[in-house]
mmCIF file of C-alpha atoms and ligand atoms in Angstrom:
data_model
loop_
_atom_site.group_PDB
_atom_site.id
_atom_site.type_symbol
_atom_site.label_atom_id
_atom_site.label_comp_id
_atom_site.label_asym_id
_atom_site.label_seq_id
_atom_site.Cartn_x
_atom_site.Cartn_y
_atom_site.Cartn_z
ATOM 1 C CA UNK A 1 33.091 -0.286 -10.763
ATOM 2 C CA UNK A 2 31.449 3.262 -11.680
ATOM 3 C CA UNK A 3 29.156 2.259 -14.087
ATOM 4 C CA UNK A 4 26.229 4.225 -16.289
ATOM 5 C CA UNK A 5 23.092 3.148 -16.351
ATOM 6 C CA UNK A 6 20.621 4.683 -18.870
ATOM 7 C CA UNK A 7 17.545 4.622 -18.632
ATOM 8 C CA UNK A 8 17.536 3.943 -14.969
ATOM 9 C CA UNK A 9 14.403 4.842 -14.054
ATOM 10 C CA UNK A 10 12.301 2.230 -15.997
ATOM 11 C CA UNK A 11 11.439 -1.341 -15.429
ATOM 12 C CA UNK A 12 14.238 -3.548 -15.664
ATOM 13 C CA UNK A 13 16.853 -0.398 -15.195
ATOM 14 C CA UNK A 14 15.555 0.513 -12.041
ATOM 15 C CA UNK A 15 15.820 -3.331 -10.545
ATOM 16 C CA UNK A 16 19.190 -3.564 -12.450
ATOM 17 C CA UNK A 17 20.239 -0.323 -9.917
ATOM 18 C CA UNK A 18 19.567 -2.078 -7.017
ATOM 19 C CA UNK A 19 21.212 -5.026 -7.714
ATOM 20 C CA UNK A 20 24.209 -2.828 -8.663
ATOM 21 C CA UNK A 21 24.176 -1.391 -5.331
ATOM 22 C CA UNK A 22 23.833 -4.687 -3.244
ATOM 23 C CA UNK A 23 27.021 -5.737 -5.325
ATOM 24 C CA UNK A 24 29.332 -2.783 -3.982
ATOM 25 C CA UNK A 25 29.077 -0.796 -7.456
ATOM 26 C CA UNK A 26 28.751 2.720 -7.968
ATOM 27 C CA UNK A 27 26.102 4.189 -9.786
ATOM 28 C CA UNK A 28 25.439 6.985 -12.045
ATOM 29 C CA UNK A 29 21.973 6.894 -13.865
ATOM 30 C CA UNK A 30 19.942 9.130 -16.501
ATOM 31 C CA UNK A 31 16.485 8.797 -17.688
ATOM 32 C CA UNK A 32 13.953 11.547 -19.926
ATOM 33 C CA UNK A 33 11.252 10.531 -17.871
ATOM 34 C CA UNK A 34 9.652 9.338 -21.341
ATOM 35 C CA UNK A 35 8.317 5.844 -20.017
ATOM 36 C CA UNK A 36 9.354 6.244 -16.044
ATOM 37 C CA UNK A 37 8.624 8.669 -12.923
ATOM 38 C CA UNK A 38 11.632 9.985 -10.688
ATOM 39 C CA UNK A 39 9.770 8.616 -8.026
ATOM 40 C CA UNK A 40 11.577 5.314 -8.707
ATOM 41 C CA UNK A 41 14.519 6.913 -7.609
ATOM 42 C CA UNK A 42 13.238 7.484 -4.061
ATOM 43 C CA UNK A 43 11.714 3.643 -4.072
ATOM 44 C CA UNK A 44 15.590 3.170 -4.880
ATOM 45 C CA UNK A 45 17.065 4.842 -2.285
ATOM 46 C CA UNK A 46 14.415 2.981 0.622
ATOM 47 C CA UNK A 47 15.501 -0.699 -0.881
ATOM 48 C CA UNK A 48 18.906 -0.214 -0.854
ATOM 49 C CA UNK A 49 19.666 2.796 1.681
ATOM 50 C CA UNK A 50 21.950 4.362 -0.733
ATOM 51 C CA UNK A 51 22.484 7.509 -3.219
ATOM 52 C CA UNK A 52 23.005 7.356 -6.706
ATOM 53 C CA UNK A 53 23.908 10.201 -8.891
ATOM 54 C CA UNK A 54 20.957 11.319 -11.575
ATOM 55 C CA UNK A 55 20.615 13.344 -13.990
ATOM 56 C CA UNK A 56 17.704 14.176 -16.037
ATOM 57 C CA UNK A 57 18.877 13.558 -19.564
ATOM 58 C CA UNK A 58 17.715 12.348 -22.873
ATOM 59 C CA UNK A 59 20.309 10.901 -25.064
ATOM 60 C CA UNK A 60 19.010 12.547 -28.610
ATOM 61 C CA UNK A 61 20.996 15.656 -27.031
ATOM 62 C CA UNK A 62 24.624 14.804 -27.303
ATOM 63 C CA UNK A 63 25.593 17.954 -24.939
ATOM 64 C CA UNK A 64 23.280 16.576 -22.387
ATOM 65 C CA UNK A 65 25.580 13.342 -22.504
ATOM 66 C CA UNK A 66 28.681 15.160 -22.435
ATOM 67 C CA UNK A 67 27.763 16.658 -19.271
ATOM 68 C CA UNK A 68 27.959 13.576 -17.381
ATOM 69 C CA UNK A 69 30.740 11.991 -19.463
ATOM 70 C CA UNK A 70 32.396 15.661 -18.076
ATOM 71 C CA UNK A 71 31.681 15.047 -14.903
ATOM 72 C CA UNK A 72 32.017 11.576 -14.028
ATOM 73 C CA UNK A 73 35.173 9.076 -14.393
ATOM 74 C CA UNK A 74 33.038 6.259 -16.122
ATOM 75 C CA UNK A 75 34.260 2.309 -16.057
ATOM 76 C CA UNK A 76 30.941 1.002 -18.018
ATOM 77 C CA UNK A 77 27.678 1.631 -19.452
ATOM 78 C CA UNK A 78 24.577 -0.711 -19.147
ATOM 79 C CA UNK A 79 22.632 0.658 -21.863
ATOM 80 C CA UNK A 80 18.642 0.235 -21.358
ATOM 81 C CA UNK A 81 17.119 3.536 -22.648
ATOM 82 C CA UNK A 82 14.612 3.353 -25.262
ATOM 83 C CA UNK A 83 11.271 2.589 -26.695
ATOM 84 C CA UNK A 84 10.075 -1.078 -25.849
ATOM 85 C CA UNK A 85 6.231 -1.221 -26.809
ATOM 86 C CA UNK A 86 6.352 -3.375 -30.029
ATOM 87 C CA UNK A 87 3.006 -2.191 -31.014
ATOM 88 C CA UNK A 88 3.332 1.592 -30.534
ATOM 89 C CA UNK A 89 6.342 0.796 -32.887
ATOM 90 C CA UNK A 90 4.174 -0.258 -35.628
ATOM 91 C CA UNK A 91 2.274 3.020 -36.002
ATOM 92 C CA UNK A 92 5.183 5.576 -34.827
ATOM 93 C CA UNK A 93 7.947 3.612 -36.726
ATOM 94 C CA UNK A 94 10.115 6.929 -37.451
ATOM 95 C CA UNK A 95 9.644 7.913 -33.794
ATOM 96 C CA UNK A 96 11.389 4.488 -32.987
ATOM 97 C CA UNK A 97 13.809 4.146 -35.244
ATOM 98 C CA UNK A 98 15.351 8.092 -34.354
ATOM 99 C CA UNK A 99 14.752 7.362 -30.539
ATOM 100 C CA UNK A 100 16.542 3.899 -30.377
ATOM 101 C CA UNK A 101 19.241 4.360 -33.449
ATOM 102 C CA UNK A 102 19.811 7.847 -33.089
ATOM 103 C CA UNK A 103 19.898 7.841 -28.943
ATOM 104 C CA UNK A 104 22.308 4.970 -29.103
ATOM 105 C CA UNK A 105 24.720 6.140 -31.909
ATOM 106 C CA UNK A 106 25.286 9.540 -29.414
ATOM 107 C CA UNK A 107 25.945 7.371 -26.573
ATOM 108 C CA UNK A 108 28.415 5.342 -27.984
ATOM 109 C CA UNK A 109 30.304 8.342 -29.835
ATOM 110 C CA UNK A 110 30.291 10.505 -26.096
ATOM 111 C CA UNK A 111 31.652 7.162 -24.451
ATOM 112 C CA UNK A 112 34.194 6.543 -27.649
ATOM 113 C CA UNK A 113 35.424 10.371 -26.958
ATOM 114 C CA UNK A 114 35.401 9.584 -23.690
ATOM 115 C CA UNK A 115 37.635 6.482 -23.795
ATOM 116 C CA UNK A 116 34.787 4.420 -21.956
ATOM 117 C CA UNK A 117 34.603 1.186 -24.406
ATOM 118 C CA UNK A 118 32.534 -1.246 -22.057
ATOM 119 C CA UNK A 119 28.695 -1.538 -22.724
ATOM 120 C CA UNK A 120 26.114 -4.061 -22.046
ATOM 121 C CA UNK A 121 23.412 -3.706 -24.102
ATOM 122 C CA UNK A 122 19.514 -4.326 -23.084
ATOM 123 C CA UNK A 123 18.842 -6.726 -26.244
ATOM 124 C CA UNK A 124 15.962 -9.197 -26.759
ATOM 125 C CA UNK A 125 14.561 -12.285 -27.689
ATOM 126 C CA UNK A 126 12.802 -10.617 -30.538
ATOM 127 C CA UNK A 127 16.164 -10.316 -32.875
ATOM 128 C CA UNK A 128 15.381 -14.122 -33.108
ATOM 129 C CA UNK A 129 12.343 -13.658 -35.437
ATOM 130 C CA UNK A 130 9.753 -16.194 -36.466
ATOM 131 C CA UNK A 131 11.740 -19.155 -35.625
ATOM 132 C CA UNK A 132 10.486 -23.097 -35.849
ATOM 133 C CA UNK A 133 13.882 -23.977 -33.995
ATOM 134 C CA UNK A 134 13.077 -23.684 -29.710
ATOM 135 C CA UNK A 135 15.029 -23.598 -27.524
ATOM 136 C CA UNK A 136 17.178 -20.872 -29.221
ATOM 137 C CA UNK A 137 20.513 -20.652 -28.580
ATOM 138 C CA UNK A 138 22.889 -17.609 -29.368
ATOM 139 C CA UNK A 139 24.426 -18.526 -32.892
ATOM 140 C CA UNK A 140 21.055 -19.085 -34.163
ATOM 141 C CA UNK A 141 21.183 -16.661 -37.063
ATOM 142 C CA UNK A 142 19.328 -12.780 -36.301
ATOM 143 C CA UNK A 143 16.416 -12.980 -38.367
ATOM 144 C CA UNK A 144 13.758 -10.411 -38.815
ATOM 145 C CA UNK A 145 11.649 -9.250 -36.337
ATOM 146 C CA UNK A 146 8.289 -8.797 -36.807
ATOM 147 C CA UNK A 147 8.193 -4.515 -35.713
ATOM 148 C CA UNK A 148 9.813 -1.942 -36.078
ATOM 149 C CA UNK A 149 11.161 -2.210 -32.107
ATOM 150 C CA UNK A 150 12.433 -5.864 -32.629
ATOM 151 C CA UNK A 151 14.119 -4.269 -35.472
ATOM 152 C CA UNK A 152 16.090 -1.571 -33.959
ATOM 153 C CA UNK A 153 17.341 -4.110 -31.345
ATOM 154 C CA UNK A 154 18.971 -5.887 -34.387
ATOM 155 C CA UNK A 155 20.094 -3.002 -35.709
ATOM 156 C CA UNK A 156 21.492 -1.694 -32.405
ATOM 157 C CA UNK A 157 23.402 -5.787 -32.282
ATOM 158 C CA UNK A 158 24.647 -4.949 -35.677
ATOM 159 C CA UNK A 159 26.580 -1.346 -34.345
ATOM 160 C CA UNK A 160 27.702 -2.344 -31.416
ATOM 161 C CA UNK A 161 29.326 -5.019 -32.890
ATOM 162 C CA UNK A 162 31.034 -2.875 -35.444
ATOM 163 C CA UNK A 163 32.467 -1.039 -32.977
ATOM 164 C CA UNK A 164 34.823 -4.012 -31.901
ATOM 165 C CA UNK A 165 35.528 -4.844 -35.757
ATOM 166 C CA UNK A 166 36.468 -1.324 -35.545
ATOM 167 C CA UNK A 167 38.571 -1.250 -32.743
ATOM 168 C CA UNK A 168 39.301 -4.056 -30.800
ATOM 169 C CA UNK A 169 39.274 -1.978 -28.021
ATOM 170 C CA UNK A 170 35.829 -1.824 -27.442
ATOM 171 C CA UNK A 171 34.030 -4.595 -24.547
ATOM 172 C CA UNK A 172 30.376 -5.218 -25.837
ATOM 173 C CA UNK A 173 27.796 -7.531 -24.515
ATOM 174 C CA UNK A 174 24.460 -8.361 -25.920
ATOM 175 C CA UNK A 175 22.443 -9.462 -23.444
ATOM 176 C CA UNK A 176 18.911 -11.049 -24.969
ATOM 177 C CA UNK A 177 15.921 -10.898 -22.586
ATOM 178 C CA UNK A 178 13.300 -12.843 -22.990
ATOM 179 C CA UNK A 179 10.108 -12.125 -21.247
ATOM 180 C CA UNK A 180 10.628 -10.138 -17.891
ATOM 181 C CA UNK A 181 7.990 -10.352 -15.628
ATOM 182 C CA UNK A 182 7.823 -9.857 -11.862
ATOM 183 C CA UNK A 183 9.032 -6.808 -9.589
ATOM 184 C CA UNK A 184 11.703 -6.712 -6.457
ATOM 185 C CA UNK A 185 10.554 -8.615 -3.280
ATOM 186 C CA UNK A 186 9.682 -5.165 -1.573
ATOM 187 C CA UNK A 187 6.955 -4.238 -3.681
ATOM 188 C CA UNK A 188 8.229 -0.780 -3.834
ATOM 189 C CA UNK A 189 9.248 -0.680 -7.485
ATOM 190 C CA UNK A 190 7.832 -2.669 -10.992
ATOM 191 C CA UNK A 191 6.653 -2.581 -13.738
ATOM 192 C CA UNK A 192 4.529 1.307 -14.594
ATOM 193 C CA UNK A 193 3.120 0.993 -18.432
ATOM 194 C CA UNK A 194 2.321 4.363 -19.030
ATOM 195 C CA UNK A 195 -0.621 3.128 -20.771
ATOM 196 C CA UNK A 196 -3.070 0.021 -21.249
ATOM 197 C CA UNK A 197 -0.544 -2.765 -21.027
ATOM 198 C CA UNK A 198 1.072 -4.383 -24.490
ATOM 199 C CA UNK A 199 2.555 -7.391 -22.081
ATOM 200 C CA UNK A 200 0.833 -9.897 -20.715
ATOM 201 C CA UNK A 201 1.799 -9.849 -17.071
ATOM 202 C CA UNK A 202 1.190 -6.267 -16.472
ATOM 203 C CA UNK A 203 -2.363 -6.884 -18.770
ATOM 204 C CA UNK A 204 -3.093 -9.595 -15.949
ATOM 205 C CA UNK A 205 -2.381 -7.554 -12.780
ATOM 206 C CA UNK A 206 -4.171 -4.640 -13.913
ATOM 207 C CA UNK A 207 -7.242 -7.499 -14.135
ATOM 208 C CA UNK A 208 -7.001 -8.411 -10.544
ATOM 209 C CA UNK A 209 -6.466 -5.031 -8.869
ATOM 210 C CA UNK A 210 -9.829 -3.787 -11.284
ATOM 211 C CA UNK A 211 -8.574 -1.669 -13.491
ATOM 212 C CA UNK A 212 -9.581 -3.463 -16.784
ATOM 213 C CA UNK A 213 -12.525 -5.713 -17.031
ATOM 214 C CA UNK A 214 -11.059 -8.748 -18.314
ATOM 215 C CA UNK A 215 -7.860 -10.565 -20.113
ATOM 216 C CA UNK A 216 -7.960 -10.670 -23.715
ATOM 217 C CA UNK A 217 -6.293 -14.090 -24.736
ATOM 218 C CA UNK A 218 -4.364 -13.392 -27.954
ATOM 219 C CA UNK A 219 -5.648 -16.861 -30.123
ATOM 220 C CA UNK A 220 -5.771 -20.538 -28.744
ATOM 221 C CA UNK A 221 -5.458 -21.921 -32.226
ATOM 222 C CA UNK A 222 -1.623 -22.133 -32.050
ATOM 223 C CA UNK A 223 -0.097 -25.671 -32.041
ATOM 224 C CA UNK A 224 0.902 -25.532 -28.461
ATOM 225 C CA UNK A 225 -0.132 -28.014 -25.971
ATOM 226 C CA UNK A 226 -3.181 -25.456 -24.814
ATOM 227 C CA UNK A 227 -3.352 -24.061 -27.664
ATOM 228 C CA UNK A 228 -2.175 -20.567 -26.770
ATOM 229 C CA UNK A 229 1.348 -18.679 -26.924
ATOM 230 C CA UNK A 230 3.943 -20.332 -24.892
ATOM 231 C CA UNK A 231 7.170 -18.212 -23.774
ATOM 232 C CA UNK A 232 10.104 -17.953 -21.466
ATOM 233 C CA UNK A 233 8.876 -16.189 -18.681
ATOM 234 C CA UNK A 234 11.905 -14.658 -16.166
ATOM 235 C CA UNK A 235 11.972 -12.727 -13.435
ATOM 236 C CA UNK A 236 12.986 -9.479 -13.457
ATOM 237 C CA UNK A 237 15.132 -9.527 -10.089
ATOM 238 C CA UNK A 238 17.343 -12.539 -12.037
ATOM 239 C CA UNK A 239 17.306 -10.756 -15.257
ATOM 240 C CA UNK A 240 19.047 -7.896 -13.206
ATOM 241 C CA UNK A 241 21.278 -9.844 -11.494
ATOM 242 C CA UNK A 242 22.098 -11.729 -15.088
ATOM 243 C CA UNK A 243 23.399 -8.012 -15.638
ATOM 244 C CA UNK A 244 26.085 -7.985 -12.778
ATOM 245 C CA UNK A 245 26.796 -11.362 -13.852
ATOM 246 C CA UNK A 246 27.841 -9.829 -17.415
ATOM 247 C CA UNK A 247 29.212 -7.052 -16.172
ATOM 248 C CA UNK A 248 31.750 -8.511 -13.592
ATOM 249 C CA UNK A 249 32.327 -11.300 -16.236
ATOM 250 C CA UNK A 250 33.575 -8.381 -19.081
ATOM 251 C CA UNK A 251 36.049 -7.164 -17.101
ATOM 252 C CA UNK A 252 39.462 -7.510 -18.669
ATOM 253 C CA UNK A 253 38.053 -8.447 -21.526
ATOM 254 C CA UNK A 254 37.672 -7.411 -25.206
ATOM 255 C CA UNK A 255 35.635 -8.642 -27.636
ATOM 256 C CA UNK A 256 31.267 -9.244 -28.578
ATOM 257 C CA UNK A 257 29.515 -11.319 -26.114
ATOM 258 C CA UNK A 258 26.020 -12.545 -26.460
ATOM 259 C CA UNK A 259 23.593 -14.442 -23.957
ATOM 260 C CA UNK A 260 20.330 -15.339 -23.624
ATOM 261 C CA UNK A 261 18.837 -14.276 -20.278
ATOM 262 C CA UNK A 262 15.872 -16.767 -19.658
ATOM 263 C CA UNK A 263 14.966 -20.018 -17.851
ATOM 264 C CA UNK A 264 14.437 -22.361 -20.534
ATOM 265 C CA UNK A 265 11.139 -23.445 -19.266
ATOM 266 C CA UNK A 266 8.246 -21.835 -21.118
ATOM 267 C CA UNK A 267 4.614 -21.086 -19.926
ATOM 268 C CA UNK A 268 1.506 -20.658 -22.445
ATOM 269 C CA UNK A 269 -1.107 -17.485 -21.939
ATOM 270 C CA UNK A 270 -3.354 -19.493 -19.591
ATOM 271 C CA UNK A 271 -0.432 -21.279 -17.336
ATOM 272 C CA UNK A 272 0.127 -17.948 -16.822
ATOM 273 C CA UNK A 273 -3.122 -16.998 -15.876
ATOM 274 C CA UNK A 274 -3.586 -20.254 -13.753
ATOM 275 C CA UNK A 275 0.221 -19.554 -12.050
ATOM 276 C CA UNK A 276 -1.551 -16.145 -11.249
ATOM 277 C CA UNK A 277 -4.520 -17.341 -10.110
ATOM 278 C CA UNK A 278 -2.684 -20.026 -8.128
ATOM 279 C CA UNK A 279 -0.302 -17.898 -6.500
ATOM 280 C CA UNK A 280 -2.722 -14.924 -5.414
ATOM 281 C CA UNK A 281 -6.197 -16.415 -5.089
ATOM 282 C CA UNK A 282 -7.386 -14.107 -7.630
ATOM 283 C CA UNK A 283 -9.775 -15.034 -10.304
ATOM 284 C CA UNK A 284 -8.731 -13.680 -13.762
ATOM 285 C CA UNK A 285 -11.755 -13.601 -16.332
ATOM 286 C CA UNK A 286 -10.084 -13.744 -19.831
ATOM 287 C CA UNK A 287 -11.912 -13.947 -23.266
ATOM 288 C CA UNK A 288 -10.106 -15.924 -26.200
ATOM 289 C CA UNK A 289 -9.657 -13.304 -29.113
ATOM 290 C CA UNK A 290 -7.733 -13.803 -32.502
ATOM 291 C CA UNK A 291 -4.159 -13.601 -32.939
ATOM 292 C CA UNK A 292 -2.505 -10.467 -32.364
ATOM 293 C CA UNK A 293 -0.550 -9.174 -35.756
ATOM 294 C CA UNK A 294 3.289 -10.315 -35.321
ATOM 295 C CA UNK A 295 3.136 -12.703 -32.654
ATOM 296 C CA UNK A 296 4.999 -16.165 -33.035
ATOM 297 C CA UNK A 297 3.357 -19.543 -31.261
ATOM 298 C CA UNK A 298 7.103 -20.593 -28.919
ATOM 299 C CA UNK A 299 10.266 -19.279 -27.849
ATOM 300 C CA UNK A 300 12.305 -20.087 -24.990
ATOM 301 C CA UNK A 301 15.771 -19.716 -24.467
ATOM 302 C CA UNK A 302 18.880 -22.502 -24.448
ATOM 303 C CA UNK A 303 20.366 -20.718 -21.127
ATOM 304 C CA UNK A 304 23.473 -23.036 -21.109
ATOM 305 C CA UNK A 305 25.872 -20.676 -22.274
ATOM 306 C CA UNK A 306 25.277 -18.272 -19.969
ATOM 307 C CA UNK A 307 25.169 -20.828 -17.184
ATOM 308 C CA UNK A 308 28.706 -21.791 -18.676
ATOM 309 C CA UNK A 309 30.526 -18.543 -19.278
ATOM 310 C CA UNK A 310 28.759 -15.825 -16.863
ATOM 311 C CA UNK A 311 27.883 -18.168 -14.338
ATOM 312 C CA UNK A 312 23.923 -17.099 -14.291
ATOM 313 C CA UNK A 313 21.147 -19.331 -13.637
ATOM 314 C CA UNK A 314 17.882 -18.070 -13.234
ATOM 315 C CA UNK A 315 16.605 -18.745 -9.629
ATOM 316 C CA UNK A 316 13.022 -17.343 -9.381
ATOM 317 C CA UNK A 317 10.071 -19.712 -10.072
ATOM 318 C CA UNK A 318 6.177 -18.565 -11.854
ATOM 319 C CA UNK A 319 4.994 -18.832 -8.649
ATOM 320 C CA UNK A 320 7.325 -16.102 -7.305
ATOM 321 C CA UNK A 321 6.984 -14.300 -10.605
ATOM 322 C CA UNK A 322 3.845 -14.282 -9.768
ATOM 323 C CA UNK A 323 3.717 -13.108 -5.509
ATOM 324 C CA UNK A 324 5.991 -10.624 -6.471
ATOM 325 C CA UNK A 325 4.176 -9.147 -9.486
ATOM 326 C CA UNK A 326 0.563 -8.966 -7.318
ATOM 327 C CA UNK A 327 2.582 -7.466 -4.287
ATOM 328 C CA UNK A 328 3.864 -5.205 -6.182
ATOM 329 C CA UNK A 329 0.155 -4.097 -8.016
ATOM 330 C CA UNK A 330 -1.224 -4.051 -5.335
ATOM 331 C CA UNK A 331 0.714 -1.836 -3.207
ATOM 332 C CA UNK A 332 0.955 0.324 -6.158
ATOM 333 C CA UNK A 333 -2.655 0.395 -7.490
ATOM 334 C CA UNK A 334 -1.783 2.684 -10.193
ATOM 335 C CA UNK A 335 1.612 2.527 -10.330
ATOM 336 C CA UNK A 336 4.028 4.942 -9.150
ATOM 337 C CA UNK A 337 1.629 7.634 -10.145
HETATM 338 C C1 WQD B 401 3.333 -12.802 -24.339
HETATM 339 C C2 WQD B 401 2.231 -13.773 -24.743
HETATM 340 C C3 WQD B 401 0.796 -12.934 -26.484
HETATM 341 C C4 WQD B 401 -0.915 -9.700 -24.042
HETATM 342 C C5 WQD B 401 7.354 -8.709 -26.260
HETATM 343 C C6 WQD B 401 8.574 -8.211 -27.007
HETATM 344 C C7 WQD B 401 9.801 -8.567 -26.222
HETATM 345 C C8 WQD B 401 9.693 -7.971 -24.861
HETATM 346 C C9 WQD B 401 8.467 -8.544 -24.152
HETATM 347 C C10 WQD B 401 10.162 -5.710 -24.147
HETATM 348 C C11 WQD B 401 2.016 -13.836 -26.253
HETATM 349 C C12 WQD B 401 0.012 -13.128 -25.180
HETATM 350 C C13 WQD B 401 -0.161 -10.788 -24.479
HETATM 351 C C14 WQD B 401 -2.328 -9.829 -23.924
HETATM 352 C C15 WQD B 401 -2.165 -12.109 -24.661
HETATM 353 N N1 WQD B 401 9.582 -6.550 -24.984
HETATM 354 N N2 WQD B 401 -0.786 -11.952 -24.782
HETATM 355 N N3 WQD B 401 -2.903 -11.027 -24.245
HETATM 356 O O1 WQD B 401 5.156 -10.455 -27.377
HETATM 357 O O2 WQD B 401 6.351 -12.360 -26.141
HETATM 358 O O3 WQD B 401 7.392 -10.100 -26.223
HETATM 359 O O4 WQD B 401 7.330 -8.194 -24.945
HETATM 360 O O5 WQD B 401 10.862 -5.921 -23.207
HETATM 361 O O6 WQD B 401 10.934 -8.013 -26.875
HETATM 362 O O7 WQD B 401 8.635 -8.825 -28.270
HETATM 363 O O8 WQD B 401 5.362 -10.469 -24.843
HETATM 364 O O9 WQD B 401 3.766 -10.156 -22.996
HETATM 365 O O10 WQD B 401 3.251 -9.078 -25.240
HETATM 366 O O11 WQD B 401 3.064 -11.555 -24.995
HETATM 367 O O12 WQD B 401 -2.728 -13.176 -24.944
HETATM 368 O O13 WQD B 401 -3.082 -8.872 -23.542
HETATM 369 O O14 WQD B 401 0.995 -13.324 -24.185
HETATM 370 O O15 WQD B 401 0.015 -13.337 -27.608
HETATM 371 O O16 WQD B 401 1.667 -15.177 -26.592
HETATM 372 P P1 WQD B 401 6.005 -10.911 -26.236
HETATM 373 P P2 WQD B 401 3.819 -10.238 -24.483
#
């Protein structure tokens, strides 16, 4: 298939691209450059030994998206563009909300005047909410998130899945991440936060290559077995090949289609660090602090309908999360600069 990938230059876009590639597809990618360096496009081209056509676009500008609609015979989109850090959300709200609403309602009216009705759309565990309920599963109701990010991802569920009450016409998948972590075997791309990291993973490698002085632990007074957050921790190469799962699985067909993309096994703040520690031989010093604003104690993901209708099971382990997160940082000290 031809497929569209927004946001191709960032985190799980970029991995998402290669595995594209490997899988015979044909890509066509656009990115502002907002939260990702065209670098990645290079580190691209060395894993995979192939060309992909870019352009440097930025979907609030509907003529930039008509160019490549124009110019391109499209078969799908795989929709990742768009702002991800939850707590940049909370103080730029209206920023968010036009970015992720507005950039998504001009992609889907190009590919609607287009006649291009396939998406897959980069969701997330977040539309869950505060839930007491783990693992969740996909008809557990959408509840509130807890920022102003978690809420445009419902928000974003809620139009794409108009469009097929709309017109039946229309081939949309929701695909719910839970926590990426990781980067490809190569260590030429990963994950780049443009600044000090919100995540956990990223906070931790930044730790062990120097750059910050120590972890700050995020409470220990939840009622986990450690005390500390526990969550479904998956690696980004399988969340990107849970993508050509979906996508190869939509074909012929019409309708809304939700998974979870997780492992079901979840991992509190310190068996992270410990996995890290474990898997690198690098000491992590980390300071309990109190909760941050927003966060919830569990979540991991019931992954059995995905196993059952896409066919994906995640493969990767926390010990290869780990290896390939270090080999990554440390082969890119400060990122892809
Ligand atoms: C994980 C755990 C923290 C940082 C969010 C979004 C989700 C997705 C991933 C984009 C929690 C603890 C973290 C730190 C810590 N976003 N922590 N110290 O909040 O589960 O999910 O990011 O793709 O949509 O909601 O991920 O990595 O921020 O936190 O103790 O410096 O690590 O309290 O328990 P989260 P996270």
């Amino acid at each position: 298939m031809k497929v569209l990938v927004s946001g191709g230059t960032g985190y799980i876009g970029s991995h998402t691209i290669v595995e594209l590639l490997n899988n015979g597809h044909e890509v066509i990618a656009f990115d502002n450059f907002y939260n990702s360096k065209p670098e990645v496009l290079n580190r691209i081209k060395t894993i995979t030994g192939k060309d992909i056509k870019f352009y440097k676009a930025d979907m609030l500008k509907k003529d930039e998206l008509e160019v490549i609609f124009n110019e391109n015979e499209i078969d799908a989109v795989i929709h990742f563009a768009g702002l991800k850090a939850v707590g940049e959300s909370c103080r730029k709200p209206i920023l968010y909300y036009t970015n992720n609403i507005c950039g998504t309602l001009n992609l889907i009216s190009v590919m609607d005047k287009h006649n291009v009705r396939n998406i897959v759309f980069s969701s997330s565990a977040t539309v869950y909410g505060e839930t007491d309920t783990v693992p969740v599963d996909e008809t557990m109701p959408v509840g509130h998130a807890t920022n102003p990010y978690g809420e445009t991802k419902i928000m974003q569920e809620f139009i794409l899945s108009d469009l097929y009450k709309a017109n039946n016409n229309w081939t949309v998948t929701l695909l719910r991440y839970f926590n990426p972590v990781g980067a490809h075997e190569s260590g030429l791309i990963g994950e780049d936060p443009q600044n000090v990291p919100n995540n956990l993973t990223p906070y931790i490698s930044q730790v062990a290559i120097g750059r910050l002085p120590h972890l700050n632990v995020f409470g220990n007074d939840y009622p986990t077995p450690d005390g500390t957050g526990v969550r479904d921790y998956i690696h980004v190469v399988d969340l990107a090949i849970g993508h050509i799962k979906a996508l190869d699985a939509s074909c012929g067909k019409k309708g809304v289609f939700i998974y979870n993309l997780g492992t079901g096994k979840g991992y509190s703040v310190l068996e992270m660090v410990h996995a890290f520690e474990k898997a690198t031989g690098i000491k992590i010093n980390y300071k309990i602090t109190d909760r941050r604003a927003g966060d919830i104690a569990i979540l991991y993901a019931d992954t059995e309908k995905a196993k059952r209708e896409i066919g994906f099971v995640a493969q990767r382990g926390i010990d290869e999360m780990c290896r390939d997160l270090w080999n990554w940082q440390k082969k890119n000290p400060h990122g892809f600069e």
